[in-house]
C-alpha cells in the first residue's frame, strides 16, 4: 500500500515534485531551461545539435517558409556514424548497446563495437547488391537485432528505410512498397508471436508478387521455417554479410536528406508516408531522450517496450538512445507470454532503471494484479514513462505506486509519428506532475490549445491542440503528396499553425491534458487506425454492401473497433459471417485492426448529404452492452436509438 499522504496527493490531482535526490542529480533541475529556450528557440536547438558529430557544420539553423521548415542548412552528418562510430571512437566500444531478449527466452547482448561492425557488414552487402543513396528499402522484421541493424545500415549508405510493423498484413506491405516505389524488402523467415509463428516471408512473397517493384529481398533466419527462396531475388541475410568488411565509410548526408518514411493512418483509406530527415530529427530525438528520461549513459539501463514498427521504436529504441550512448533492452515478446510477469522478470534480469511503455500495457498489468510485480525486485527503476494515448489517472497512480514504488517520477509524453519526437511532457527534476496530464511543452516547443476560431483558450478552457512554431524533428512533408501535407495539418488554422488532430484542455494552472483524437482516427492499444481504412477492408469483402466503423471506449485498449455492416441483397448476418469479416480485416490490414464487434444492419444512418453519422454510431456502441454480434433491424430502429442516445447524452 502506498503512503496515504502520497495517495491523497495523487487523488486530488495536485502537483507533486520528483524526489529530492532525483532533483539534485538531474541533468536539468532548473525552471530556467524553459525561459532560456523560449528566449531563443533556434539557439536552444542548435546547442543540442552541437552535441552531435557533424562532417560539415551548418550555415543556417532554420529556414521557415510555412508550412515547410528546413533545419541546419549546409550541415552534413551521418546518423549511423553518430549512433555508433562516435561512441566507439570515444572509447565506449565495449559498452552494451542492446540487451536483446527473444520471445522464446534466447538472449544476446551487442556492444557498440559489435553493433557497428554488424551494421558495416550489412551496409557493405546492401551496396554490393546495388542499393544506393536515396533508394527506398522496406524493412518487415520482428523485434530482433537485425531490425535496428538494417535501419542503421540504410542510414549509413543514405538509403531511405520504410519499416513495416511485422503485425501488418501483406496488403499493407504492398501499399507501402508501391507508394514509396521501393525495390528492396528485408524480412525474416518467420516471427514469433506468443508461441506461434507468423509466416513473414510468405506474407512478403505475396506482397512482392502483387507488385513488380521488388528486385532484392533479404531474409533473416529467425524461426527456422522452410521458406521458398526465389533465385536472383532472394538472399539469406547470413550469406550476404558473411566475410564482408567491418569498415564502411558513412555517406555524408545533408541535414535535410530523408532518413526514413513511416506510414501512419489518416482519415482516408490511404496511409500517409510521414517523411523525417537527418539532422533535425536526430537533434530532437537525442535532446528529448536525454532530458525527458534524464539519461545517464554510464549508469542507466533503459527499456522502451514498444515495437520498432511504430514511431516510438524508431525514435526511442533506435535513434534517440543510440545517439545518447544508452544501454537499452530490446524485447521481442509480448507482456503476457510466456507468463504475465515477463516484464518484471526482464526488469529484474537487467536491472532496468528507466521504463517507457503504453497505458494499455499498464492497464493490463493493473488487471493482472499487483502481486506479479511485487514478486520481483524492481528497486533499480528510477523513472517511468508513458506514451501513445491518454493515460487515465487510476492507471498513472497504479504505475507510480506498484511499479515505481512511489519513488519514481512518471513522465506522460505526448507526441506523434508526425512530430518524430516528444513534444509535451513533464521534465523530471523540473516540472511537477499530475496523474493523467502531459503537463507542458518541451522547452522550445510552442503548444497552444485553441478554440474553433483559432484563438488560444484561457486556463480552464478546452479546444484543439496546435503547434505554433517549427521544431527540428517535425515531418517535412508526406511522401509524394505535399498537397495532402498542407491540407491535413496546415489548413485548419492557417499555414503556420500545425493542427495535431487531438483535443486538449488546460487546467486552472495552465497545464495541458490530452483528450484523444477528434477526427476519424481510432487509437487501439496506442496504435493509430483509421476508420476509413477498416471500412475499405470490409467493403472489399464480396458479401458486404456498406460498412461504417467507429471506436468505442474500452477499459483495456483505450478504444475498441466496432463495425456496422450492411450486406448485399438478401444476405443475412450471423456469427459465422461476423467471424469471417473480422478475419478478413485482420488479413487485409493486420490483427490489430480486427473489429471487436460486428453489427449487421440493413442500412447505415446517414445525413441528407450521404455522410455516415459516425458520432451516432459511436453513441450506440458506447451506450449499449454489445455481444459479438448484434443485429440492428432497420433504419427506424436506428433513429429510435438516435433519439434515446441524444437524450442520454443531454442528461450526462
Ligand atoms: O492522439 C494522440 C495519441 O496518439 C496519437 C499519435 O499516434 P502515433 O502517431 O501512432 O504515435 C504514437 C506514439 C508517439 C496522438 O495524436 N497520443 C500519443 N501520446 C499521447 C497521446 N494521447 C494522450 N497522451 C499521450 N501521452
XYZ file of C-alpha atoms and ligand atoms in Angstrom:
678
model
C 0.000 0.000 0.000
C 1.168 3.485 -0.764
C 1.637 6.107 1.894
C -1.798 7.662 2.463
C -0.360 11.137 2.095
C 1.004 10.380 -1.347
C -2.216 8.705 -2.339
C -4.233 11.746 -1.297
C -1.931 13.994 -3.218
C -2.487 11.848 -6.295
C -6.227 11.685 -5.850
C -6.575 15.403 -5.500
C -4.651 15.728 -8.726
C -2.286 18.111 -7.007
C 1.122 18.673 -8.427
C 3.964 16.917 -6.715
C 7.682 17.257 -7.354
C 10.024 14.348 -8.049
C 12.030 13.024 -5.067
C 14.663 15.433 -3.727
C 17.645 13.224 -4.548
C 16.375 12.963 -8.096
C 16.202 16.726 -8.457
C 19.688 17.232 -7.055
C 21.151 14.758 -9.503
C 19.050 15.528 -12.578
C 20.561 16.688 -15.883
C 18.389 19.770 -15.699
C 16.853 20.795 -12.421
C 16.097 24.380 -13.081
C 12.951 26.000 -14.381
C 15.196 28.476 -16.233
C 15.638 25.903 -19.004
C 12.140 26.831 -20.230
C 12.696 30.556 -20.296
C 16.117 30.239 -21.918
C 14.730 28.033 -24.687
C 11.789 30.384 -25.090
C 14.007 33.425 -25.442
C 15.900 31.937 -28.383
C 14.491 28.612 -29.609
C 16.910 28.379 -32.522
C 19.928 28.753 -30.226
C 18.399 26.185 -27.884
C 18.040 23.569 -30.642
C 21.449 24.462 -32.065
C 23.003 23.781 -28.662
C 21.607 20.233 -28.883
C 22.715 19.825 -32.499
C 26.220 20.697 -31.342
C 26.299 17.547 -29.245
C 26.258 15.516 -32.461
C 29.203 14.855 -34.808
C 28.913 16.901 -37.978
C 31.024 16.260 -41.054
C 30.314 19.826 -42.030
C 28.794 22.375 -39.695
C 25.547 24.082 -40.743
C 25.389 27.638 -42.063
C 21.781 28.398 -41.138
C 19.857 26.970 -38.193
C 16.354 27.383 -39.592
C 14.623 28.406 -42.766
C 10.879 28.640 -42.256
C 8.670 29.082 -45.289
C 5.344 27.947 -43.840
C 4.421 25.159 -43.862
C 7.898 23.972 -44.792
C 10.817 24.095 -42.383
C 14.435 23.284 -43.111
C 16.898 22.885 -40.257
C 20.672 23.095 -40.049
C 21.100 24.016 -43.692
C 24.516 23.423 -45.154
C 25.305 20.922 -42.412
C 26.328 17.346 -43.177
C 26.341 14.308 -40.917
C 25.565 10.624 -40.887
C 23.107 9.154 -38.411
C 24.789 5.751 -38.126
C 28.163 7.447 -37.574
C 26.584 9.418 -34.728
C 24.829 6.406 -33.221
C 27.811 4.035 -33.420
C 31.280 5.182 -34.523
C 31.199 8.323 -32.397
C 30.869 6.198 -29.240
C 33.405 3.597 -30.348
C 35.844 6.418 -31.162
C 35.392 7.955 -27.719
C 36.370 4.675 -26.049
C 32.935 3.184 -25.368
C 33.055 0.330 -27.871
C 32.693 -2.237 -25.091
C 29.541 -0.719 -23.649
C 26.402 -2.737 -24.358
C 24.082 -1.028 -26.825
C 21.342 -3.652 -26.691
C 20.481 -6.443 -24.325
C 18.213 -8.372 -26.646
C 15.616 -10.710 -25.118
C 13.964 -13.043 -27.616
C 10.443 -14.338 -27.163
C 11.389 -17.991 -26.622
C 13.920 -16.903 -23.983
C 17.017 -16.693 -26.172
C 19.126 -13.630 -25.484
C 22.044 -11.751 -26.988
C 23.946 -8.641 -25.960
C 25.603 -6.414 -28.529
C 28.208 -3.820 -27.636
C 28.548 -0.589 -29.563
C 31.620 -2.010 -31.343
C 29.787 -5.210 -32.279
C 26.754 -3.301 -33.478
C 28.949 -1.010 -35.544
C 30.695 -3.974 -37.173
C 27.424 -5.719 -37.951
C 25.945 -2.548 -39.425
C 29.032 -2.024 -41.597
C 28.940 -5.598 -42.857
C 25.300 -5.294 -43.810
C 25.758 -1.809 -45.280
C 28.548 -3.176 -47.490
C 26.300 -6.065 -48.529
C 23.482 -3.666 -49.449
C 25.848 -1.536 -51.503
C 27.167 -4.636 -53.253
C 23.616 -5.683 -54.122
C 23.145 -2.309 -55.763
C 21.304 -0.342 -53.091
C 22.311 3.306 -53.358
C 21.764 6.626 -51.635
C 18.138 7.741 -51.883
C 16.765 4.252 -52.672
C 13.784 3.173 -50.604
C 14.098 -0.018 -48.572
C 11.159 -1.759 -46.896
C 12.008 -3.456 -43.628
C 9.485 -6.044 -42.447
C 11.101 -7.683 -39.445
C 10.233 -8.774 -35.914
C 11.980 -7.299 -32.864
C 15.350 -8.906 -33.450
C 18.758 -7.174 -33.513
C 18.773 -7.311 -37.320
C 15.936 -4.760 -37.325
C 17.973 -1.852 -35.907
C 20.976 -3.189 -37.831
C 19.039 -2.912 -41.102
C 17.822 0.604 -40.285
C 21.308 1.785 -39.376
C 22.821 0.111 -42.432
C 20.376 2.051 -44.616
C 21.247 5.249 -42.763
C 24.924 4.523 -43.264
C 24.681 4.377 -47.049
C 21.971 7.017 -47.324
C 19.156 4.660 -48.322
C 15.699 5.623 -47.019
C 14.064 2.995 -44.860
C 10.379 2.372 -44.536
C 9.740 -0.032 -41.676
C 6.515 -2.019 -41.828
C 5.296 -3.391 -38.483
C 5.597 -7.206 -38.586
C 1.987 -7.479 -37.393
C 0.781 -5.841 -40.601
C -0.597 -7.892 -43.475
C 0.935 -8.454 -46.880
C -1.575 -5.985 -48.329
C -0.208 -3.279 -46.020
C 3.270 -4.141 -47.242
C 2.082 -3.875 -50.871
C 0.651 -0.407 -50.213
C 3.904 0.763 -48.653
C 6.135 -0.772 -51.334
C 4.177 0.843 -54.139
C 3.666 4.246 -52.532
C 7.393 4.661 -51.909
C 8.386 2.802 -55.080
C 10.752 0.585 -53.149
C 12.832 -2.126 -54.775
C 14.185 -3.796 -51.645
C 12.467 -5.817 -48.914
C 14.275 -7.011 -45.809
C 12.311 -9.645 -43.924
C 12.631 -12.857 -41.900
C 11.505 -16.442 -42.423
C 9.006 -16.039 -39.604
C 8.203 -14.073 -36.483
C 7.351 -15.410 -33.043
C 4.077 -14.197 -31.662
C 3.032 -15.589 -28.283
C 4.400 -19.022 -29.027
C 3.173 -19.345 -32.603
C 4.972 -18.390 -35.785
C 3.788 -15.667 -38.156
C 4.877 -16.559 -41.718
C 6.582 -13.290 -42.529
C 8.402 -14.475 -45.649
C 5.189 -15.946 -47.029
C 3.458 -12.580 -46.429
C 6.359 -10.779 -48.085
C 6.200 -13.197 -51.045
C 2.524 -12.418 -51.557
C 3.304 -8.717 -51.436
C 6.217 -8.988 -53.847
C 4.058 -10.976 -56.277
C 1.399 -8.292 -56.159
C 3.789 -5.583 -57.335
C 6.697 -5.813 -59.702
C 8.793 -3.316 -57.773
C 10.991 -5.545 -55.710
C 14.189 -6.928 -57.186
C 16.086 -7.593 -53.952
C 14.777 -9.459 -50.925
C 16.969 -10.264 -47.949
C 15.770 -12.850 -45.452
C 16.922 -13.172 -41.836
C 16.687 -16.671 -40.391
C 14.743 -16.381 -37.156
C 12.255 -19.206 -36.675
C 13.853 -21.786 -38.977
C 10.709 -22.250 -41.106
C 11.081 -23.788 -44.530
C 10.608 -20.878 -46.869
C 10.617 -20.543 -50.635
C 13.596 -18.565 -51.957
C 13.312 -17.044 -55.419
C 16.552 -17.288 -57.385
C 18.157 -13.996 -58.214
C 15.808 -12.020 -55.943
C 16.017 -13.624 -52.505
C 19.171 -13.802 -50.405
C 19.771 -15.063 -46.880
C 20.995 -12.337 -44.562
C 23.702 -14.608 -43.118
C 25.012 -15.298 -46.626
C 25.208 -11.680 -47.734
C 27.027 -10.475 -44.611
C 29.467 -13.363 -44.449
C 33.058 -12.323 -44.949
C 32.134 -8.671 -45.505
C 34.430 -5.941 -44.279
C 33.582 -4.256 -40.992
C 34.698 -0.971 -42.499
C 32.129 1.012 -44.415
C 32.582 4.733 -44.858
C 29.411 6.530 -43.742
C 27.782 8.529 -46.517
C 27.889 12.284 -45.814
C 24.221 13.318 -45.708
C 22.771 16.782 -45.904
C 20.882 17.686 -42.748
C 17.691 17.787 -44.802
C 18.215 14.466 -46.629
C 15.457 11.968 -45.890
C 16.315 9.450 -43.164
C 13.103 7.465 -43.276
C 9.471 7.237 -44.230
C 6.994 5.788 -41.766
C 3.380 5.255 -42.730
C 0.601 6.156 -40.353
C -3.170 6.148 -40.579
C -5.029 9.240 -41.619
C -8.685 9.947 -42.067
C -8.812 8.390 -45.533
C -8.181 4.787 -46.535
C -4.654 5.519 -47.733
C -1.914 5.633 -45.110
C 0.293 8.713 -45.058
C 4.026 8.404 -45.642
C 5.490 10.627 -42.929
C 8.880 11.957 -44.029
C 11.651 12.515 -41.482
C 15.040 13.972 -42.284
C 18.524 13.581 -40.890
C 19.953 16.474 -38.831
C 16.879 17.968 -37.197
C 15.358 14.607 -36.395
C 18.488 13.288 -34.715
C 18.887 16.550 -32.808
C 15.441 16.458 -31.282
C 15.179 12.724 -30.596
C 18.509 12.798 -28.792
C 17.728 16.021 -26.868
C 14.326 14.769 -25.716
C 15.554 11.281 -24.904
C 18.355 12.706 -22.805
C 16.353 15.294 -20.880
C 12.935 13.640 -20.538
C 14.499 10.407 -19.292
C 17.335 12.201 -17.517
C 19.654 9.703 -19.136
C 22.987 8.878 -17.511
C 24.641 6.661 -20.144
C 27.174 5.188 -17.741
C 24.591 4.112 -15.193
C 21.210 3.600 -16.775
C 19.616 0.547 -18.300
C 16.816 1.888 -20.410
C 13.867 -0.069 -21.746
C 11.318 1.255 -24.190
C 8.861 -1.608 -24.513
C 7.365 -0.515 -27.851
C 7.804 -2.186 -31.229
C 10.229 -0.618 -33.685
C 7.482 -0.926 -36.306
C 5.984 2.236 -34.783
C 7.482 5.671 -34.371
C 8.067 5.168 -30.644
C 10.532 2.423 -31.506
C 12.214 4.428 -34.271
C 12.847 7.415 -32.006
C 13.191 5.865 -28.570
C 14.559 2.366 -29.170
C 16.838 3.103 -32.096
C 17.867 6.679 -32.848
C 17.499 8.593 -29.551
C 19.053 6.012 -27.220
C 21.878 5.121 -29.617
C 22.698 8.772 -30.270
C 22.924 9.181 -26.490
C 25.014 6.032 -25.961
C 22.363 4.381 -23.847
C 22.359 0.746 -22.861
C 18.912 -0.495 -23.857
C 16.807 -3.588 -23.549
C 15.417 -4.772 -26.891
C 12.472 -7.070 -26.249
C 10.842 -9.357 -28.796
C 7.930 -10.791 -26.844
C 4.548 -9.711 -25.530
C 3.775 -8.589 -21.950
C 1.930 -11.827 -21.150
C 3.974 -14.500 -22.822
C 5.125 -16.957 -21.565
C 3.811 -15.506 -18.297
C 2.177 -12.323 -17.101
C 5.177 -11.301 -15.058
C 7.560 -11.430 -18.038
C 8.169 -7.653 -17.940
C 9.177 -7.762 -14.289
C 11.429 -10.728 -14.934
C 13.187 -8.681 -17.639
C 13.444 -5.569 -15.414
C 14.996 -7.708 -12.677
C 17.316 -9.602 -15.018
C 18.921 -6.479 -16.488
C 18.448 -4.065 -13.595
C 16.336 -1.733 -15.731
C 16.365 1.835 -14.402
C 14.066 3.588 -16.908
C 10.900 2.017 -18.303
C 8.862 3.578 -21.107
C 5.595 1.871 -22.062
C 1.971 2.437 -23.093
C -1.139 2.974 -20.950
C -2.772 -0.076 -22.498
C 0.029 -2.274 -21.096
C -0.210 -0.534 -17.724
C -3.959 -1.198 -17.591
C -3.343 -4.863 -18.403
C -0.775 -5.074 -15.570
C -3.324 -3.462 -13.278
C -5.891 -6.068 -14.209
C -3.439 -8.896 -13.567
C -2.820 -7.570 -10.068
C -0.007 -6.000 -8.045
C 1.236 -9.390 -6.781
C 3.046 -10.021 -10.079
C 5.390 -7.010 -9.942
C 5.608 -7.407 -6.159
C 7.143 -10.839 -6.745
C 10.187 -9.251 -8.397
C 12.936 -6.879 -7.381
C 12.090 -3.654 -9.196
C 14.198 -1.455 -6.947
C 16.528 -0.485 -9.807
C 13.738 1.501 -11.512
C 14.075 5.251 -11.064
C 11.957 6.762 -13.830
C 8.789 5.700 -15.650
C 7.359 6.926 -18.937
C 4.020 6.607 -20.696
C 3.166 7.182 -24.355
C 0.653 6.541 -27.091
C -2.718 7.511 -25.664
C -4.221 9.445 -22.812
C -3.379 7.737 -19.520
C -6.220 7.661 -17.027
C -5.279 8.922 -13.540
C -6.002 5.487 -11.984
C -3.528 3.764 -14.308
C -0.995 6.546 -13.755
C -1.277 6.131 -9.998
C -1.054 2.368 -10.169
C 2.066 2.640 -12.330
C 3.657 5.148 -9.924
C 2.851 3.069 -6.859
C 3.157 -0.561 -7.866
C 5.902 -0.306 -10.463
C 7.631 2.876 -9.364
C 7.333 2.043 -5.667
C 6.135 5.605 -5.020
C 9.656 6.908 -5.641
C 9.919 7.185 -9.445
C 8.814 10.285 -11.332
C 6.333 9.442 -14.097
C 6.555 11.255 -17.419
C 3.481 11.187 -19.630
C 4.806 12.101 -23.057
C 2.609 13.360 -25.880
C 3.830 13.264 -29.448
C 3.007 11.745 -32.840
C 4.567 9.963 -35.791
C 4.469 13.384 -37.432
C 6.360 15.194 -34.679
C 9.049 12.487 -34.597
C 9.971 13.318 -31.022
C 8.395 14.111 -27.659
C 6.586 17.475 -27.623
C 4.574 17.707 -24.411
C 5.899 16.164 -21.210
C 6.984 16.956 -17.701
C 10.734 17.216 -17.204
C 11.634 15.175 -14.147
C 13.578 17.284 -11.733
C 11.907 20.441 -13.017
C 8.220 20.050 -13.757
C 5.698 18.833 -11.237
C 3.460 16.003 -12.383
C -0.264 15.394 -12.165
C -1.642 11.932 -12.822
C -3.178 11.980 -16.296
C -1.599 15.190 -17.554
C 1.277 15.577 -20.016
C 1.761 18.968 -18.318
C 3.669 21.338 -20.587
C 5.506 21.720 -23.861
C 9.129 20.586 -24.006
C 11.460 23.624 -23.857
C 11.489 25.405 -27.199
C 8.170 23.894 -28.305
C 5.124 26.119 -28.617
C 1.960 24.112 -27.969
C -1.247 26.140 -27.927
C -4.780 24.937 -27.224
C -7.149 26.945 -29.414
C -10.902 27.273 -29.921
C -12.825 26.822 -33.189
C -11.677 30.238 -34.357
C -8.022 29.511 -33.644
C -7.881 31.750 -30.559
C -5.913 30.455 -27.556
C -8.188 29.226 -24.776
C -7.612 30.536 -21.229
C -6.737 28.270 -18.266
C -9.751 26.072 -17.587
C -10.733 26.022 -21.285
C -10.683 23.257 -23.858
C -10.212 23.000 -27.611
C -7.782 21.821 -30.250
C -4.097 21.179 -29.814
C -1.869 23.123 -32.184
C 1.882 23.610 -32.538
C 2.747 27.143 -33.463
C 6.468 27.163 -34.090
C 8.723 24.888 -36.158
C 10.891 22.360 -34.326
C 13.758 20.253 -35.689
C 12.116 16.804 -35.808
C 8.875 17.882 -37.473
C 7.711 15.956 -40.509
C 8.785 17.723 -43.679
C 6.006 16.507 -45.953
C 4.047 13.384 -46.890
C 5.921 11.157 -49.292
C 4.809 12.063 -52.792
C 1.860 14.166 -51.621
C 2.752 17.638 -50.432
C -0.801 18.850 -51.047
C -2.149 16.308 -48.566
C 0.516 17.506 -46.119
C -0.788 21.048 -46.417
C -4.445 20.048 -46.309
C -4.169 17.688 -43.358
C -2.028 19.674 -40.985
C -1.814 23.281 -42.089
C -5.178 24.329 -43.429
C -7.487 24.456 -40.440
C -5.915 27.414 -38.625
C -3.571 28.862 -41.246
C -0.379 27.679 -42.892
C 1.879 28.408 -39.921
C -0.267 26.611 -37.340
C 0.075 22.837 -37.165
C -3.190 21.105 -36.313
C -2.427 17.898 -34.426
C -5.878 16.303 -34.672
C -6.100 15.986 -30.878
C -8.459 17.619 -28.432
C -6.918 19.101 -25.279
C -7.824 21.173 -22.264
C -5.935 23.450 -19.942
C -6.468 23.170 -16.218
C -6.579 26.160 -13.896
C -2.784 26.093 -13.627
C -2.471 26.150 -17.426
C -1.263 22.535 -17.594
C -2.171 20.503 -20.664
C -4.468 17.454 -20.586
C -4.757 15.496 -23.852
C -8.214 14.227 -24.672
C -7.581 11.980 -27.692
C -8.281 12.280 -31.416
C -11.049 14.474 -32.659
C -11.026 13.069 -36.199
C -11.913 9.681 -37.648
C -8.762 8.107 -36.361
C -9.052 5.481 -33.636
C -6.429 4.678 -31.040
C -6.401 0.994 -30.136
C -3.755 -0.005 -27.610
C -1.820 3.119 -28.545
C -1.913 2.304 -32.252
C -3.490 4.595 -34.768
C -6.042 3.029 -37.045
C -8.224 4.912 -39.452
C -11.955 4.172 -39.506
C -11.911 4.538 -43.284
C -9.131 2.010 -43.681
C -11.132 -0.612 -41.790
C -14.247 0.344 -43.764
C -12.411 -0.134 -47.067
C -11.210 -3.529 -45.915
C -14.788 -4.519 -45.044
C -16.389 -3.382 -48.292
C -13.708 -5.285 -50.111
C -15.428 -8.491 -48.866
C -17.780 -9.879 -51.538
C -20.790 -10.063 -49.206
C -20.547 -6.547 -47.841
C -22.510 -3.673 -49.371
C -21.557 -0.921 -46.971
C -19.709 -0.506 -43.718
C -19.216 2.133 -41.063
C -16.620 1.850 -38.362
C -16.232 3.650 -35.090
C -14.194 3.337 -31.929
C -15.860 2.784 -28.582
C -14.294 3.230 -25.152
C -12.566 0.158 -23.819
C -11.092 -0.203 -20.350
C -8.053 -2.082 -21.530
C -7.209 -0.974 -25.042
C -8.426 2.640 -24.766
C -10.679 2.148 -27.755
C -12.108 -0.944 -29.434
C -13.281 -1.142 -33.023
C -16.979 -1.549 -33.780
C -18.083 -2.229 -37.350
C -21.620 -1.690 -38.632
C -22.128 -3.688 -41.774
C -24.941 -3.880 -44.278
C -24.887 -6.905 -46.546
C -25.584 -7.254 -50.238
C -29.070 -8.296 -51.419
C -30.966 -10.539 -49.064
C -27.943 -11.909 -47.294
C -28.300 -12.199 -43.543
C -25.595 -11.779 -40.984
C -24.771 -14.438 -38.423
C -21.943 -15.331 -36.036
C -20.031 -17.200 -38.694
C -20.084 -14.261 -41.097
C -19.124 -11.868 -38.316
C -16.092 -14.036 -37.589
C -15.262 -14.194 -41.285
C -15.396 -10.418 -41.596
C -13.219 -9.903 -38.551
C -10.641 -12.261 -40.030
C -10.960 -10.542 -43.386
C -9.981 -7.227 -41.812
C -7.097 -8.882 -39.949
C -5.967 -10.298 -43.241
C -6.199 -7.018 -45.106
C -4.637 -4.731 -42.501
C -3.322 -6.736 -39.579
C -4.696 -8.303 -36.412
C -4.666 -5.038 -34.523
C -7.378 -3.705 -36.845
C -9.735 -6.657 -36.262
C -13.097 -5.264 -35.068
C -14.114 -6.255 -31.550
C -17.761 -6.220 -32.622
C -19.502 -6.627 -35.945
C -23.095 -5.413 -36.073
C -25.270 -6.204 -39.053
C -27.748 -3.560 -40.077
C -29.964 -3.114 -43.115
C -28.965 0.486 -43.513
C -26.428 2.865 -42.129
C -27.683 6.100 -40.637
C -26.687 8.968 -42.899
C -27.118 12.666 -43.139
C -29.043 14.069 -46.103
C -25.805 14.636 -47.900
C -24.989 10.954 -47.528
C -22.371 11.246 -44.826
C -22.384 8.368 -42.373
C -23.309 9.559 -38.896
C -20.360 8.117 -37.074
C -20.990 10.110 -33.950
C -24.354 8.448 -33.590
C -22.876 5.027 -34.195
C -20.283 5.740 -31.550
C -23.037 6.695 -29.119
C -24.804 3.452 -29.832
C -21.605 1.478 -29.471
C -20.728 3.090 -26.168
C -24.213 3.197 -24.754
C -25.141 -0.462 -25.020
C -23.865 -3.789 -23.892
C -22.696 -5.448 -27.070
C -22.344 -9.110 -27.734
C -20.096 -10.256 -30.517
C -22.921 -9.813 -32.981
C -25.983 -7.656 -32.734
C -28.486 -7.082 -35.457
C -29.956 -3.664 -35.932
C -33.257 -4.355 -37.635
C -33.583 -1.221 -39.749
C -33.082 2.478 -40.004
C -36.206 3.184 -37.954
C -34.692 1.390 -35.042
C -31.518 3.360 -35.563
C -33.412 6.626 -35.390
C -35.127 5.447 -32.234
C -31.746 4.656 -30.780
C -30.506 8.000 -32.032
C -33.245 9.736 -30.094
C -32.502 7.893 -26.899
C -28.747 8.282 -27.365
C -29.321 12.014 -27.826
C -31.391 12.166 -24.651
C -28.894 10.291 -22.584
C -26.098 12.490 -23.908
C -28.025 15.538 -22.749
C -28.615 14.024 -19.338
C -24.901 13.473 -18.774
O -3.925 11.101 -30.086
C -2.577 11.222 -29.722
C -2.086 9.917 -29.137
O -1.500 9.213 -30.196
C -1.530 9.990 -31.399
C -0.276 9.764 -32.175
O -0.205 8.439 -32.561
P 1.086 7.882 -33.287
O 1.435 8.769 -34.412
O 0.813 6.466 -33.620
O 2.227 7.994 -32.235
C 2.112 7.295 -31.035
C 3.403 7.394 -30.256
C 4.005 8.739 -30.164
C -1.697 11.397 -30.932
O -2.269 12.213 -31.939
N -1.094 10.120 -28.061
C 0.223 9.856 -28.115
N 0.803 10.096 -26.913
C -0.169 10.533 -26.094
C -1.377 10.555 -26.826
N -2.530 10.982 -26.269
C -2.501 11.382 -24.992
N -1.387 11.376 -24.222
C -0.201 10.956 -24.726
N 0.880 10.944 -23.959
